[in-house]
Coordinates of C-alpha atoms in Angstrom, one line a residue:
M1 CA -15.5 -12.3 6.7
S2 CA -18.2 -10.7 9.7
L3 CA -18.2 -6.8 10.5
C4 CA -16.3 -8.1 13.7
Q5 CA -13.6 -9.9 11.9
K6 CA -13.3 -6.6 9.7
Q7 CA -13.1 -3.9 12.6
L8 CA -10.6 -6.3 14.4
M9 CA -8.3 -6.6 11.6
L10 CA -8.3 -3.1 11.1
I11 CA -7.2 -2.3 14.5
Y12 CA -4.7 -4.8 14.2
Q13 CA -3.4 -3.4 11.3
F14 CA -3.2 0.4 12.6
L15 CA -1.7 -0.3 15.6
Q16 CA 1.0 -2.2 13.9
A17 CA 1.3 0.8 11.6
A18 CA 1.6 2.8 14.8
D19 CA 4.5 0.3 15.3
S20 CA 6.5 1.7 12.9
M21 CA 6.3 5.0 14.2
G22 CA 7.7 6.5 11.4
H23 CA 10.2 3.2 10.4
R24 CA 10.3 3.3 6.3
D25 CA 10.2 -0.6 5.9
I26 CA 8.0 -2.5 4.8
Q27 CA 8.5 -5.6 4.6
W28 CA 6.6 -6.9 7.7
I29 CA 3.8 -6.1 6.4
S30 CA 3.7 -9.5 4.2
G31 CA 3.0 -11.5 7.3
I32 CA -0.7 -8.6 7.6
R33 CA -2.2 -8.9 4.7
A34 CA -2.4 -12.9 4.8
F35 CA -4.6 -11.7 7.1
I36 CA -6.6 -10.2 4.1
V37 CA -5.9 -13.1 1.8
D38 CA -7.7 -15.5 4.3
N39 CA -11.0 -13.8 5.6
A40 CA -11.5 -12.1 2.9
P41 CA -13.1 -13.3 -0.3
T42 CA -12.0 -12.4 -3.7
H43 CA -14.7 -9.4 -4.5
Q44 CA -13.5 -7.7 -1.1
Q45 CA -9.7 -8.3 -1.8
E46 CA -9.7 -4.9 -3.2
D47 CA -11.3 -3.1 -0.8
A48 CA -9.8 -4.9 2.2
N49 CA -6.4 -3.8 1.2
A50 CA -7.5 -0.4 0.1
W51 CA -8.8 -0.4 4.0
A52 CA -5.0 -1.7 5.0
G53 CA -3.7 1.0 3.3
V54 CA -6.2 4.1 5.0
I55 CA -4.9 2.4 8.6
L56 CA -1.5 2.4 7.4
G57 CA -1.8 6.3 6.4
I58 CA -2.5 6.7 10.4
G59 CA 0.2 4.9 11.4
S60 CA 2.6 6.6 9.4
V61 CA 0.5 10.3 10.1
L62 CA 1.2 9.6 13.9
G63 CA 4.6 7.8 12.9
Y64 CA 6.0 11.1 11.6
L65 CA 4.0 12.7 14.5
S66 CA 5.8 11.3 17.4
G67 CA 9.2 11.5 15.8
Y68 CA 8.4 15.7 15.8
V69 CA 7.1 16.2 18.8
N70 CA 9.0 16.4 21.9
L71 CA 8.3 12.9 23.5
P72 CA 10.4 13.0 26.7
K73 CA 8.7 16.3 27.7
I74 CA 5.0 14.0 27.1
M75 CA 5.5 10.8 28.1
P76 CA 8.9 11.1 31.2
F77 CA 8.0 7.9 32.4
F78 CA 8.9 5.8 29.6
G79 CA 12.6 7.0 29.0
N80 CA 14.4 10.4 28.8
T81 CA 15.0 10.0 25.1
Q82 CA 13.6 10.2 21.6
F83 CA 14.4 6.6 20.9
K84 CA 13.4 5.1 24.1
V85 CA 9.7 6.4 24.8
L86 CA 9.6 5.2 20.6
S87 CA 10.6 1.9 21.5
V88 CA 8.8 0.9 24.8
I89 CA 5.6 2.3 22.7
T90 CA 6.2 -0.1 20.1
C91 CA 6.7 -2.7 22.3
I92 CA 3.5 -2.4 23.9
A93 CA 1.7 -1.8 20.7
L94 CA 3.2 -4.8 19.3
G95 CA 2.6 -6.9 22.1
G96 CA -1.1 -5.5 22.1
T97 CA -1.6 -6.3 18.3
V98 CA -0.3 -9.3 18.3
F99 CA -2.5 -10.7 20.8
I100 CA -6.1 -8.8 19.5
S101 CA -4.9 -11.1 16.1
C102 CA -4.3 -14.4 18.5
V103 CA -7.7 -13.6 20.4
F104 CA -9.9 -12.5 17.8
I105 CA -9.1 -13.7 14.6
T106 CA -10.8 -16.5 13.4
E107 CA -9.0 -18.7 10.7
R108 CA -10.6 -21.4 8.7
D109 CA -9.9 -24.7 9.9
P110 CA -7.3 -26.4 8.0
R111 CA -8.6 -30.1 9.0
H112 CA -11.0 -29.4 6.5
D113 CA -9.2 -29.6 3.1
G114 CA -8.0 -32.7 4.0
P115 CA -4.4 -34.2 4.9
P116 CA -1.9 -32.0 4.2
P117 CA 0.8 -33.2 1.3
T118 CA 4.2 -34.9 2.9
E119 CA 7.2 -33.0 2.5
E120 CA 11.5 -33.2 3.2
L121 CA 12.2 -31.6 6.3
G122 CA 15.5 -29.7 6.4
V123 CA 17.1 -26.8 5.1
I124 CA 18.1 -28.1 1.6
A125 CA 14.3 -29.2 1.5
F126 CA 13.2 -25.5 2.5
F127 CA 14.7 -24.3 -0.8
K128 CA 13.7 -26.5 -2.7
Q129 CA 10.2 -25.5 -1.9
I130 CA 10.8 -22.1 -2.3
Y131 CA 12.0 -22.9 -6.2
R132 CA 9.4 -24.6 -6.6
S133 CA 6.4 -22.1 -5.6
A134 CA 8.4 -19.6 -7.5
R135 CA 8.3 -22.1 -10.7
R136 CA 4.4 -22.3 -10.0
L137 CA 3.7 -18.7 -9.7
S138 CA 0.7 -17.6 -12.1
P139 CA 1.3 -14.9 -14.3
Q140 CA -0.4 -12.2 -13.1
I141 CA 1.7 -12.6 -9.6
R142 CA 5.2 -13.4 -11.4
K143 CA 4.4 -9.8 -13.2
V144 CA 3.4 -7.9 -10.2
C145 CA 6.5 -9.2 -8.4
E146 CA 8.5 -7.6 -11.8
V147 CA 6.9 -4.7 -11.5
Q148 CA 7.4 -4.6 -7.6
F149 CA 11.2 -4.9 -8.0
F150 CA 11.3 -2.4 -10.2
N151 CA 9.0 -0.1 -8.2
W152 CA 11.0 -0.2 -4.9
I153 CA 14.0 0.3 -7.2
G154 CA 12.2 3.4 -7.0
W155 CA 11.0 3.7 -3.6
F156 CA 14.1 3.0 -1.9
P157 CA 16.5 6.3 -2.7
F158 CA 13.2 7.9 -1.9
L159 CA 12.1 6.9 1.4
F160 CA 15.8 6.9 2.9
Y161 CA 17.1 9.6 1.7
I162 CA 13.7 12.4 1.0
T163 CA 14.7 13.9 4.3
T164 CA 18.8 14.3 3.5
Y165 CA 17.9 15.9 0.2
I166 CA 15.0 18.8 1.5
G167 CA 17.6 19.5 4.8
Q168 CA 20.5 20.0 1.8
L169 CA 17.9 22.9 -0.3
H170 CA 17.7 24.6 3.6
V171 CA 21.0 24.9 4.8
N172 CA 22.7 25.5 0.6
P173 CA 21.6 29.0 1.0
I174 CA 23.7 28.9 4.8
F175 CA 26.1 27.5 3.4
R176 CA 26.4 30.0 0.5
A177 CA 26.4 33.0 3.0
H178 CA 29.3 31.4 5.6
P179 CA 31.5 28.8 3.4
D180 CA 33.7 29.1 6.9
M181 CA 31.3 27.9 9.0
P182 CA 32.4 26.1 12.0
P183 CA 31.9 22.1 12.7
K184 CA 29.8 23.1 15.9
E185 CA 27.6 25.4 13.6
V186 CA 27.3 23.4 10.6
D187 CA 25.8 20.4 13.0
E188 CA 23.3 22.8 14.4
N189 CA 22.2 23.6 11.3
W190 CA 22.0 20.2 9.8
E191 CA 19.6 19.7 13.1
A192 CA 16.9 22.0 12.0
A193 CA 17.6 20.9 8.6
T194 CA 16.4 17.4 9.3
R195 CA 12.9 18.9 11.1
V196 CA 12.5 20.6 7.9
G197 CA 12.6 17.2 6.2
S198 CA 10.8 15.5 9.1
F199 CA 7.7 18.0 8.2
A200 CA 8.0 16.7 4.6
L201 CA 7.4 13.2 5.7
L202 CA 4.7 14.5 8.0
I203 CA 2.7 16.1 4.6
F204 CA 4.2 13.3 2.6
A205 CA 1.7 11.1 5.1
I206 CA -1.2 12.8 5.0
T207 CA -1.4 13.2 1.3
S208 CA -1.0 9.2 1.0
F209 CA -3.7 8.5 4.1
S210 CA -6.1 10.9 2.2
S211 CA -5.3 8.9 -1.0
N212 CA -6.1 5.9 0.3
M213 CA -9.7 7.6 1.5
I214 CA -10.7 9.2 -1.8
L215 CA -8.6 6.4 -4.5
P216 CA -11.4 3.9 -3.8
F217 CA -14.3 6.0 -4.5
L218 CA -12.5 6.8 -8.3
V219 CA -11.2 3.8 -9.4
V220 CA -13.6 1.1 -10.3
P221 CA -13.6 -2.5 -8.9
T222 CA -12.1 -5.6 -10.6
Y223 CA -14.8 -7.9 -8.7
R224 CA -18.4 -8.3 -8.7
A225 CA -19.7 -9.7 -5.7
P226 CA -21.4 -12.5 -5.8
P227 CA -25.0 -12.5 -6.6
L228 CA -27.9 -13.1 -3.9
K229 CA -31.1 -13.9 -4.1
P230 CA -33.3 -10.4 -4.2
T231 CA -35.7 -9.7 -1.0
T232 CA -37.4 -6.8 0.4
S233 CA -36.6 -7.4 4.1
F234 CA -33.9 -4.6 6.1
H235 CA -31.5 -6.9 6.9
S236 CA -31.4 -8.6 4.1
S237 CA -30.7 -4.8 2.7
T238 CA -28.5 -4.1 5.1
S239 CA -26.4 -7.2 3.6
L240 CA -26.7 -6.0 0.1
H241 CA -25.3 -2.7 1.5
R242 CA -22.3 -3.9 3.1
S243 CA -20.9 -6.5 0.8
G244 CA -21.2 -4.1 -2.0
N245 CA -23.8 -6.1 -4.3
H246 CA -25.4 -3.8 -6.3
H247 CA -27.3 -6.3 -9.1
S248 CA -30.6 -5.4 -7.8
T249 CA -30.3 -1.7 -8.4
P250 CA -32.2 -0.5 -11.7
S251 CA -30.1 -1.0 -14.7
G252 CA -29.6 2.6 -15.0
T253 CA -26.7 2.2 -12.2
P254 CA -23.5 3.3 -14.0
L255 CA -20.6 1.4 -12.7
P256 CA -20.3 -1.7 -10.2
M257 CA -19.5 0.1 -6.6
S258 CA -17.0 -1.5 -4.3
A259 CA -17.6 -2.0 -0.7
S260 CA -15.3 0.7 0.4
M261 CA -17.8 3.6 -1.3
T262 CA -21.2 2.4 0.8
S263 CA -18.8 1.1 4.0
F264 CA -18.6 5.3 5.2
F265 CA -22.3 5.7 5.3
P266 CA -25.1 3.3 7.3
P267 CA -27.4 0.9 5.6
P268 CA -30.7 2.7 3.8
P269 CA -33.9 2.0 5.3
D270 CA -35.4 1.2 2.1
E271 CA -34.4 -0.5 -1.4
A272 CA -35.0 3.0 -3.0
T273 CA -32.9 4.9 -1.2
H274 CA -30.2 2.7 -1.4
S275 CA -30.7 3.0 -5.2
R276 CA -30.2 6.7 -5.2
L277 CA -26.9 6.2 -2.6
T278 CA -25.5 3.6 -5.2
R279 CA -26.3 6.1 -8.1
L280 CA -24.8 9.2 -6.2
L281 CA -21.6 7.2 -5.4
S282 CA -21.5 6.0 -8.8
L283 CA -20.8 9.2 -10.1
V284 CA -17.3 9.5 -8.9
Q285 CA -15.6 6.9 -10.5
I286 CA -13.4 7.2 -13.6
P287 CA -14.9 4.9 -15.6
W288 CA -11.4 3.9 -17.2
L289 CA -9.9 4.1 -14.3
T290 CA -8.9 0.7 -13.1
L291 CA -6.9 -0.1 -10.2
R292 CA -4.3 -1.6 -12.9
R293 CA -4.5 1.5 -14.7
A294 CA -3.9 3.9 -11.3
W295 CA -1.3 1.8 -10.5
L296 CA 0.5 2.4 -13.7
L297 CA -0.1 6.2 -13.5
S298 CA 1.2 6.7 -10.2
H299 CA 4.6 5.2 -11.6
L300 CA 4.8 7.8 -14.0
L301 CA 3.4 10.6 -11.5
F302 CA 6.8 9.2 -9.4
A303 CA 8.9 9.6 -12.2
L304 CA 7.7 12.9 -13.2
C305 CA 8.4 14.2 -9.4
M306 CA 11.8 12.5 -9.6
A307 CA 12.8 14.5 -12.7
L308 CA 11.6 17.9 -11.1
T309 CA 14.4 17.6 -8.8
F310 CA 16.5 19.4 -11.6
F311 CA 14.3 22.7 -11.0
I312 CA 14.1 22.3 -7.3
T313 CA 15.8 24.7 -5.4
T314 CA 14.1 25.9 -2.5
P315 CA 12.4 23.2 0.6
L316 CA 9.1 24.5 0.7
A317 CA 9.0 23.1 -3.1
G318 CA 10.7 20.0 -1.9
T319 CA 7.6 19.4 0.9
I320 CA 5.2 20.1 -1.8
L321 CA 7.1 17.8 -4.0
A322 CA 6.6 15.0 -1.4
G323 CA 3.7 15.6 -0.5
V324 CA 2.7 14.7 -4.3
V325 CA 4.6 11.6 -4.1
G326 CA 2.4 10.3 -1.5
V327 CA -0.2 9.9 -4.0
S328 CA 2.3 7.0 -5.6
W329 CA 2.9 5.9 -2.1
A330 CA -0.8 5.1 -1.5
L331 CA -1.2 3.2 -4.7
S332 CA 1.6 1.4 -3.8
L333 CA 0.8 0.0 -0.7
W334 CA -2.6 -0.6 -1.9
A335 CA -2.5 -2.1 -5.7
P336 CA -0.2 -4.8 -5.6
F337 CA -1.2 -6.4 -2.5
A338 CA -4.6 -6.2 -3.9
L339 CA -3.7 -7.7 -7.5
I340 CA -1.9 -10.0 -5.7
S341 CA -4.4 -11.3 -2.8
A342 CA -7.4 -11.6 -4.7
E343 CA -5.8 -13.7 -7.3
I344 CA -4.7 -16.1 -4.6
S345 CA -7.9 -15.7 -3.4
K346 CA -9.9 -16.6 -6.3
R347 CA -7.5 -19.5 -6.9
D348 CA -8.0 -20.8 -3.4
A349 CA -11.9 -20.7 -4.2
T350 CA -11.5 -22.5 -7.5
A351 CA -9.3 -25.2 -5.8
R352 CA -12.3 -25.7 -3.0
K353 CA -15.1 -25.9 -5.3
T354 CA -13.3 -28.7 -7.7
G355 CA -11.8 -30.4 -4.7
G356 CA -8.2 -29.7 -5.9
V357 CA -5.4 -28.6 -3.4
N358 CA -3.7 -25.0 -3.7
D359 CA -0.2 -26.1 -3.3
D360 CA 0.7 -21.9 -3.7
Q361 CA -0.2 -21.4 0.3
A362 CA -0.8 -17.5 1.0
G363 CA 2.5 -17.2 3.2
V364 CA 4.5 -18.7 0.6
V365 CA 3.3 -16.3 -2.3
L366 CA 3.3 -12.8 -0.5
G367 CA 7.0 -14.4 1.3
L368 CA 8.0 -14.2 -2.5
H369 CA 6.5 -10.9 -3.2
N370 CA 8.2 -10.0 -0.3
V371 CA 11.6 -11.1 -1.9
A372 CA 10.7 -9.0 -4.7
I373 CA 10.5 -6.2 -2.5
S374 CA 13.5 -6.4 -0.4
A375 CA 16.2 -7.6 -3.2
P376 CA 15.9 -4.3 -4.9
Q377 CA 17.0 -2.7 -1.5
I378 CA 20.5 -4.3 -2.4
L379 CA 20.9 -3.2 -6.0
A380 CA 19.4 0.7 -5.0
T381 CA 22.2 0.5 -2.0
L382 CA 24.9 0.0 -4.4
V383 CA 24.0 2.2 -7.2
S384 CA 23.3 4.9 -4.5
S385 CA 26.4 4.7 -3.0
A386 CA 28.6 4.6 -6.4
I387 CA 26.7 8.2 -7.0
F388 CA 27.5 9.1 -3.6
R389 CA 31.2 8.5 -4.1
I390 CA 31.2 10.6 -7.6
A391 CA 29.2 13.3 -6.8
Q392 CA 29.1 14.3 -2.8
K393 CA 30.7 17.6 -1.7
P394 CA 32.3 18.0 1.9
R395 CA 29.7 18.1 4.9
G396 CA 29.3 22.1 4.7
E397 CA 29.7 22.6 1.7
A398 CA 26.8 24.8 -0.7
G399 CA 25.0 23.2 -3.5
D400 CA 25.6 19.2 -3.3
D401 CA 23.2 17.8 -5.4
S402 CA 24.2 13.6 -4.7
V403 CA 20.9 12.6 -3.5
G404 CA 19.1 14.4 -6.1
W405 CA 21.2 12.2 -8.4
V406 CA 19.5 9.5 -6.2
L407 CA 16.2 10.3 -6.7
R408 CA 16.7 10.4 -10.3
F409 CA 18.1 7.0 -10.3
G410 CA 14.9 6.0 -8.6
G411 CA 12.6 7.8 -11.0
V412 CA 14.5 5.8 -14.4
A413 CA 13.2 2.6 -12.5
A414 CA 9.6 3.9 -11.7
L415 CA 9.3 4.4 -15.9
V416 CA 10.6 0.6 -16.5
A417 CA 7.6 -0.1 -13.6
A418 CA 5.4 1.8 -15.4
Y419 CA 6.2 -0.3 -18.7
M420 CA 5.8 -3.8 -16.6
T421 CA 2.6 -2.8 -15.1
S422 CA 1.1 -2.2 -18.5
R423 CA 1.6 -5.8 -19.3
L424 CA -0.5 -6.8 -16.5
R425 CA -3.6 -8.4 -17.4
E426 CA -7.2 -6.5 -16.8
E427 CA -9.9 -8.2 -15.5
S428 CA -13.4 -8.8 -17.3
T429 CA -14.5 -5.2 -15.7
D430 CA -12.1 -3.7 -17.9
G431 CA -13.9 -1.5 -20.5
E432 CA -16.7 -2.2 -22.8
K433 CA -16.6 -5.5 -21.8
G434 CA -17.0 -4.9 -18.1
K435 CA -20.0 -3.1 -18.8
E436 CA -21.5 -5.8 -21.4
N437 CA -20.9 -8.2 -18.4
G438 CA -22.4 -6.1 -15.6
M439 CA -25.7 -5.6 -17.8
R440 CA -25.9 -9.2 -18.0
E441 CA -25.2 -9.9 -14.6
R442 CA -28.2 -7.4 -13.9
Q443 CA -30.2 -8.3 -16.6
G444 CA -30.2 -12.0 -15.6
S445 CA -31.2 -11.1 -11.5
E446 CA -33.6 -8.7 -12.5
T447 CA -35.1 -12.0 -14.6
V448 CA -34.7 -13.9 -11.7

């Protein structure tokens, strides 16, 4: 994929992320992620999805800021209410992103793959195809979907109710001091509490964005770029730098680097400078921290934070908690999509080399993954409703901890997701095997 295509894809995802304007549902991401699967090779899937997480983080920050400020005062020509202005901005951004994607994103011509297989038409045939595709999912993709099912049982309560939870912490001392407060004053206090909760979500988005910027430097890339013939020209050095291929670096380079790590810097003018930069940035990588392990740790961090709700009593502590959870959110927007996209890309590349046909298209697989994300919403909603029915207190009464119990239920689901993540297959760059493979590849390129 060319640099222009990468930039346009990032612009597209940035504007789509800004469309959310604080919206907490990411089911629309599947179609956008399909662009990454179709345009980036296997060794760039982690990098592309990491950058997508960064752009989504920027969009989230802009979205929460838009919900926090008084938009009718800033943009009165778009409407006289907050919702009207947000709706107009969303329509403009959505139309612009669709236009950009249609005009500038270049896709591979499917006619090069031969005639498509003949299929039945109709609703029944559609569901049959979905069932067959689900049965044909590779073990790795199936396990990722299983992890996502429990992962999102935990995330839906947090994303929907964290504002209410922190708002309740804000009004608790007020309601204790004034137990017989009139309904009008109760509404006014809850309006102020909602702004406190919105600020916590802004901190959550900023932490998530920062994590998406830092984590690619720390995580060891799963796939390596294919070896290129060594050359001393400046353009070849730039190409090696951009693709993340470091096989021509000295054998002392501790770990392979991803394209994300070097794309922050301009191409070095010579190979020696490039080698020094590679060594310097490789020092920040954690040798044992693969993407799978980072995702597993994010589940455990989320579960720990939900358990800490037993001890949190102030809005400030709740805001700090939301900020810490932003680290887990960053990995939830990166790891599963990167793992699935890399698996799909790898299978597509193998099918093209062997002349075969990959029946599981990217859109179908990502659609099934989307089902694994959206289906838990039903279960999480039912359980949350039951908890509210049992534990919720009347409005205006202090000490309502029903939302806290909903969040703790999500923490239990995160523990199950952590166990399911531990069952995922680790790729060849894991541990000593990855180091040995990298050493053999470097020695082979030096011999050539």
